[in-house]
Amino acid sequence: MAKDIRKIVQALVYLANYQPDKMLDNMKAYKLLWLADRYHLRQTGRTITGDAYYAMPFGIVPSDAKCLLENAKTKLKEPKGYKNKYLILDDHQYKAIAEPDLKEFSESDLEALDKVLAVYNQYDAMKLSEISHKFPEWTFYKEMLENKDAKNSYKIDFDHFFEDAPEDERRLFDDSHELLELTQDLYHQYNRV
């Protein structure tokens, strides 16, 4: 898991650099981060950002990235002025004001971000929200989220990321059973307490 905000900030900057005027809607950023972390976890046994994810009414949301973009408190440390050196926050969107620091990423991190941008960047935030509602990490919590008397967010168990999405029309997550078994085992080894 992440110890500070640098990797999350750099992932946000990386994604924004592929948008018109380097501006990105927060909700679209959340969905692209989720897809990149999901892809990377299934390929390597670890996420790119180290963020925790929550199932919410509009889909899957990375907790610390959401806090950062909403100027809310996060458990992560921030090197003094780090976020402001790279991002300008504006209501429900943000702008990248610097190039991403690629030293923060591994080769596989960049590959995952690039694959997700190639497959999903064409969609707006609402379409990505709709897509996220077809994945097991959201559908598992669907009934609870639809209950108006219950909470409106549930921490996602990363084991759901290893499940296939039957309606994944874009086929980015077509992984062999053997690979998923191996990477899920690696994930559990990395995260033993």
GROMACS .gro file of C-alpha atoms in nm:
model
  193
    1MET     CA    1   0.000   0.000   0.000
    2ALA     CA    2   0.106   0.358  -0.063
    3LYS     CA    3   0.293   0.542   0.211
    4ASP     CA    4   0.254   0.886   0.059
    5ILE     CA    5   0.063   1.057  -0.220
    6ARG     CA    6   0.334   1.075  -0.487
    7LYS     CA    7   0.232   0.770  -0.692
    8ILE     CA    8  -0.136   0.866  -0.686
    9VAL     CA    9  -0.061   1.226  -0.786
   10GLN     CA   10   0.165   1.109  -1.067
   11ALA     CA   11  -0.100   0.867  -1.195
   12LEU     CA   12  -0.355   1.151  -1.195
   13VAL     CA   13  -0.109   1.374  -1.382
   14TYR     CA   14  -0.034   1.097  -1.632
   15LEU     CA   15  -0.404   1.047  -1.708
   16ALA     CA   16  -0.471   1.422  -1.739
   17ASN     CA   17  -0.186   1.462  -1.987
   18TYR     CA   18  -0.392   1.257  -2.235
   19GLN     CA   19  -0.697   1.484  -2.211
   20PRO     CA   20  -0.782   1.806  -2.398
   21ASP     CA   21  -0.614   2.101  -2.221
   22LYS     CA   22  -0.482   1.849  -1.964
   23MET     CA   23  -0.816   1.881  -1.779
   24LEU     CA   24  -0.986   1.572  -1.641
   25ASP     CA   25  -1.323   1.521  -1.473
   26ASN     CA   26  -1.267   1.373  -1.124
   27MET     CA   27  -1.515   1.088  -1.176
   28LYS     CA   28  -1.353   0.991  -1.506
   29ALA     CA   29  -1.013   0.997  -1.333
   30TYR     CA   30  -1.144   0.766  -1.058
   31LYS     CA   31  -1.269   0.516  -1.313
   32LEU     CA   32  -0.948   0.523  -1.521
   33LEU     CA   33  -0.739   0.473  -1.205
   34TRP     CA   34  -0.959   0.181  -1.102
   35LEU     CA   35  -0.929   0.018  -1.443
   36ALA     CA   36  -0.550   0.063  -1.446
   37ASP     CA   37  -0.515  -0.073  -1.092
   38ARG     CA   38  -0.748  -0.363  -1.175
   39TYR     CA   39  -0.550  -0.448  -1.487
   40HIS     CA   40  -0.213  -0.420  -1.311
   41LEU     CA   41  -0.326  -0.625  -1.012
   42ARG     CA   42  -0.442  -0.906  -1.239
   43GLN     CA   43  -0.113  -0.899  -1.431
   44THR     CA   44   0.137  -0.859  -1.143
   45GLY     CA   45  -0.030  -0.914  -0.806
   46ARG     CA   46  -0.010  -0.547  -0.703
   47THR     CA   47  -0.191  -0.226  -0.792
   48ILE     CA   48  -0.017   0.078  -0.937
   49THR     CA   49  -0.137   0.332  -0.680
   50GLY     CA   50  -0.173   0.131  -0.361
   51ASP     CA   51  -0.509   0.303  -0.309
   52ALA     CA   52  -0.810   0.143  -0.140
   53TYR     CA   53  -1.130   0.119  -0.346
   54TYR     CA   54  -1.493   0.169  -0.249
   55ALA     CA   55  -1.815   0.068  -0.421
   56MET     CA   56  -2.039   0.374  -0.437
   57PRO     CA   57  -2.365   0.452  -0.620
   58PHE     CA   58  -2.180   0.587  -0.926
   59GLY     CA   59  -1.934   0.300  -0.939
   60ILE     CA   60  -1.590   0.226  -0.806
   61VAL     CA   61  -1.385   0.501  -0.640
   62PRO     CA   62  -1.023   0.514  -0.519
   63SER     CA   63  -1.034   0.649  -0.163
   64ASP     CA   64  -0.712   0.849  -0.135
   65ALA     CA   65  -0.732   0.985  -0.490
   66LYS     CA   66  -1.084   1.109  -0.410
   67CYS     CA   67  -0.960   1.276  -0.092
   68LEU     CA   68  -0.674   1.441  -0.281
   69LEU     CA   69  -0.898   1.578  -0.556
   70GLU     CA   70  -1.154   1.702  -0.305
   71ASN     CA   71  -0.893   1.858  -0.075
   72ALA     CA   72  -1.005   1.627   0.206
   73LYS     CA   73  -0.780   1.464   0.463
   74THR     CA   74  -0.607   1.144   0.370
   75LYS     CA   75  -0.407   0.901   0.581
   76LEU     CA   76  -0.117   0.937   0.338
   77LYS     CA   77   0.170   1.177   0.389
   78GLU     CA   78   0.224   1.460   0.143
   79PRO     CA   79   0.568   1.602   0.086
   80LYS     CA   80   0.530   1.979   0.136
   81GLY     CA   81   0.348   2.136  -0.161
   82TYR     CA   82   0.381   1.821  -0.373
   83LYS     CA   83   0.025   1.802  -0.506
   84ASN     CA   84   0.015   2.175  -0.590
   85LYS     CA   85   0.332   2.143  -0.799
   86TYR     CA   86   0.147   1.908  -1.037
   87LEU     CA   87  -0.228   1.972  -1.013
   88ILE     CA   88  -0.477   2.258  -1.001
   89LEU     CA   89  -0.807   2.148  -0.848
   90ASP     CA   90  -1.128   2.305  -0.975
   91ASP     CA   91  -1.460   2.188  -0.834
   92HIS     CA   92  -1.522   1.848  -1.002
   93GLN     CA   93  -1.220   1.847  -1.232
   94TYR     CA   94  -0.850   1.907  -1.219
   95LYS     CA   95  -0.573   2.022  -1.450
   96ALA     CA   96  -0.221   1.883  -1.480
   97ILE     CA   97   0.025   2.174  -1.473
   98ALA     CA   98   0.341   1.966  -1.510
   99GLU     CA   99   0.456   1.657  -1.691
  100PRO     CA  100   0.432   1.334  -1.488
  101ASP     CA  101   0.745   1.220  -1.306
  102LEU     CA  102   0.789   0.888  -1.483
  103LYS     CA  103   1.049   0.774  -1.227
  104GLU     CA  104   0.757   0.701  -0.994
  105PHE     CA  105   0.637   0.422  -1.226
  106SER     CA  106   0.760   0.079  -1.320
  107GLU     CA  107   0.747  -0.035  -1.681
  108SER     CA  108   0.441  -0.245  -1.603
  109ASP     CA  109   0.270   0.055  -1.435
  110LEU     CA  110   0.308   0.260  -1.753
  111GLU     CA  111   0.196  -0.030  -1.970
  112ALA     CA  112  -0.123  -0.066  -1.764
  113LEU     CA  113  -0.198   0.307  -1.774
  114ASP     CA  114  -0.141   0.314  -2.150
  115LYS     CA  115  -0.362   0.009  -2.213
  116VAL     CA  116  -0.646   0.157  -2.010
  117LEU     CA  117  -0.615   0.492  -2.188
  118ALA     CA  118  -0.616   0.318  -2.528
  119VAL     CA  119  -0.931   0.117  -2.446
  120TYR     CA  120  -1.135   0.344  -2.215
  121ASN     CA  121  -1.025   0.708  -2.254
  122GLN     CA  122  -1.280   0.762  -2.531
  123TYR     CA  123  -1.566   0.736  -2.279
  124ASP     CA  124  -1.700   1.012  -2.057
  125ALA     CA  125  -1.742   0.981  -1.680
  126MET     CA  126  -2.104   0.861  -1.692
  127LYS     CA  127  -2.030   0.590  -1.947
  128LEU     CA  128  -1.735   0.470  -1.736
  129SER     CA  129  -1.963   0.470  -1.431
  130GLU     CA  130  -2.211   0.255  -1.625
  131ILE     CA  131  -1.927   0.021  -1.730
  132SER     CA  132  -1.808  -0.013  -1.369
  133HIS     CA  133  -2.154  -0.135  -1.268
  134LYS     CA  134  -2.090  -0.452  -1.471
  135PHE     CA  135  -1.780  -0.559  -1.278
  136PRO     CA  136  -1.790  -0.800  -0.980
  137GLU     CA  137  -1.625  -0.549  -0.746
  138TRP     CA  138  -1.937  -0.333  -0.782
  139THR     CA  139  -2.210  -0.591  -0.842
  140PHE     CA  140  -2.120  -0.769  -0.516
  141TYR     CA  141  -2.232  -0.453  -0.328
  142LYS     CA  142  -2.521  -0.357  -0.561
  143GLU     CA  143  -2.811  -0.460  -0.335
  144MET     CA  144  -2.659  -0.283  -0.035
  145LEU     CA  145  -2.601   0.033  -0.240
  146GLU     CA  146  -2.958   0.029  -0.369
  147ASN     CA  147  -3.092   0.013  -0.011
  148LYS     CA  148  -3.166   0.377   0.070
  149ASP     CA  149  -3.146   0.304   0.445
  150ALA     CA  150  -2.795   0.159   0.424
  151LYS     CA  151  -2.452   0.317   0.375
  152ASN     CA  152  -2.361   0.460   0.037
  153SER     CA  153  -2.008   0.317   0.021
  154TYR     CA  154  -1.845  -0.018   0.091
  155LYS     CA  155  -1.476  -0.099   0.095
  156ILE     CA  156  -1.402  -0.341  -0.186
  157ASP     CA  157  -1.223  -0.667  -0.121
  158PHE     CA  158  -0.945  -0.681  -0.384
  159ASP     CA  159  -1.020  -1.049  -0.442
  160HIS     CA  160  -1.318  -0.929  -0.651
  161PHE     CA  161  -1.069  -0.770  -0.895
  162PHE     CA  162  -0.951  -1.120  -0.983
  163GLU     CA  163  -1.303  -1.226  -1.084
  164ASP     CA  164  -1.400  -1.198  -1.449
  165ALA     CA  165  -1.669  -0.955  -1.560
  166PRO     CA  166  -1.913  -1.149  -1.781
  167GLU     CA  167  -2.012  -0.830  -1.964
  168ASP     CA  168  -1.659  -0.698  -2.027
  169GLU     CA  169  -1.718  -0.610  -2.393
  170ARG     CA  170  -1.379  -0.442  -2.429
  171ARG     CA  171  -1.191  -0.766  -2.348
  172LEU     CA  172  -0.908  -0.596  -2.159
  173PHE     CA  173  -0.949  -0.841  -1.874
  174ASP     CA  174  -0.931  -1.169  -2.065
  175ASP     CA  175  -0.670  -1.339  -1.849
  176SER     CA  176  -0.599  -1.707  -1.813
  177HIS     CA  177  -0.710  -1.888  -1.501
  178GLU     CA  178  -0.345  -1.985  -1.437
  179LEU     CA  179  -0.226  -1.622  -1.446
  180LEU     CA  180  -0.503  -1.506  -1.215
  181GLU     CA  181  -0.433  -1.786  -0.969
  182LEU     CA  182  -0.064  -1.689  -0.964
  183THR     CA  183  -0.117  -1.313  -0.932
  184GLN     CA  184  -0.388  -1.353  -0.668
  185ASP     CA  185  -0.145  -1.566  -0.467
  186LEU     CA  186   0.124  -1.298  -0.511
  187TYR     CA  187  -0.122  -1.031  -0.398
  188HIS     CA  188  -0.195  -1.228  -0.080
  189GLN     CA  189   0.177  -1.279  -0.017
  190TYR     CA  190   0.244  -0.904  -0.057
  191ASN     CA  191  -0.037  -0.819   0.182
  192ARG     CA  192   0.017  -1.065   0.465
  193VAL     CA  193   0.003  -0.896   0.800
   0.00000   0.00000   0.00000
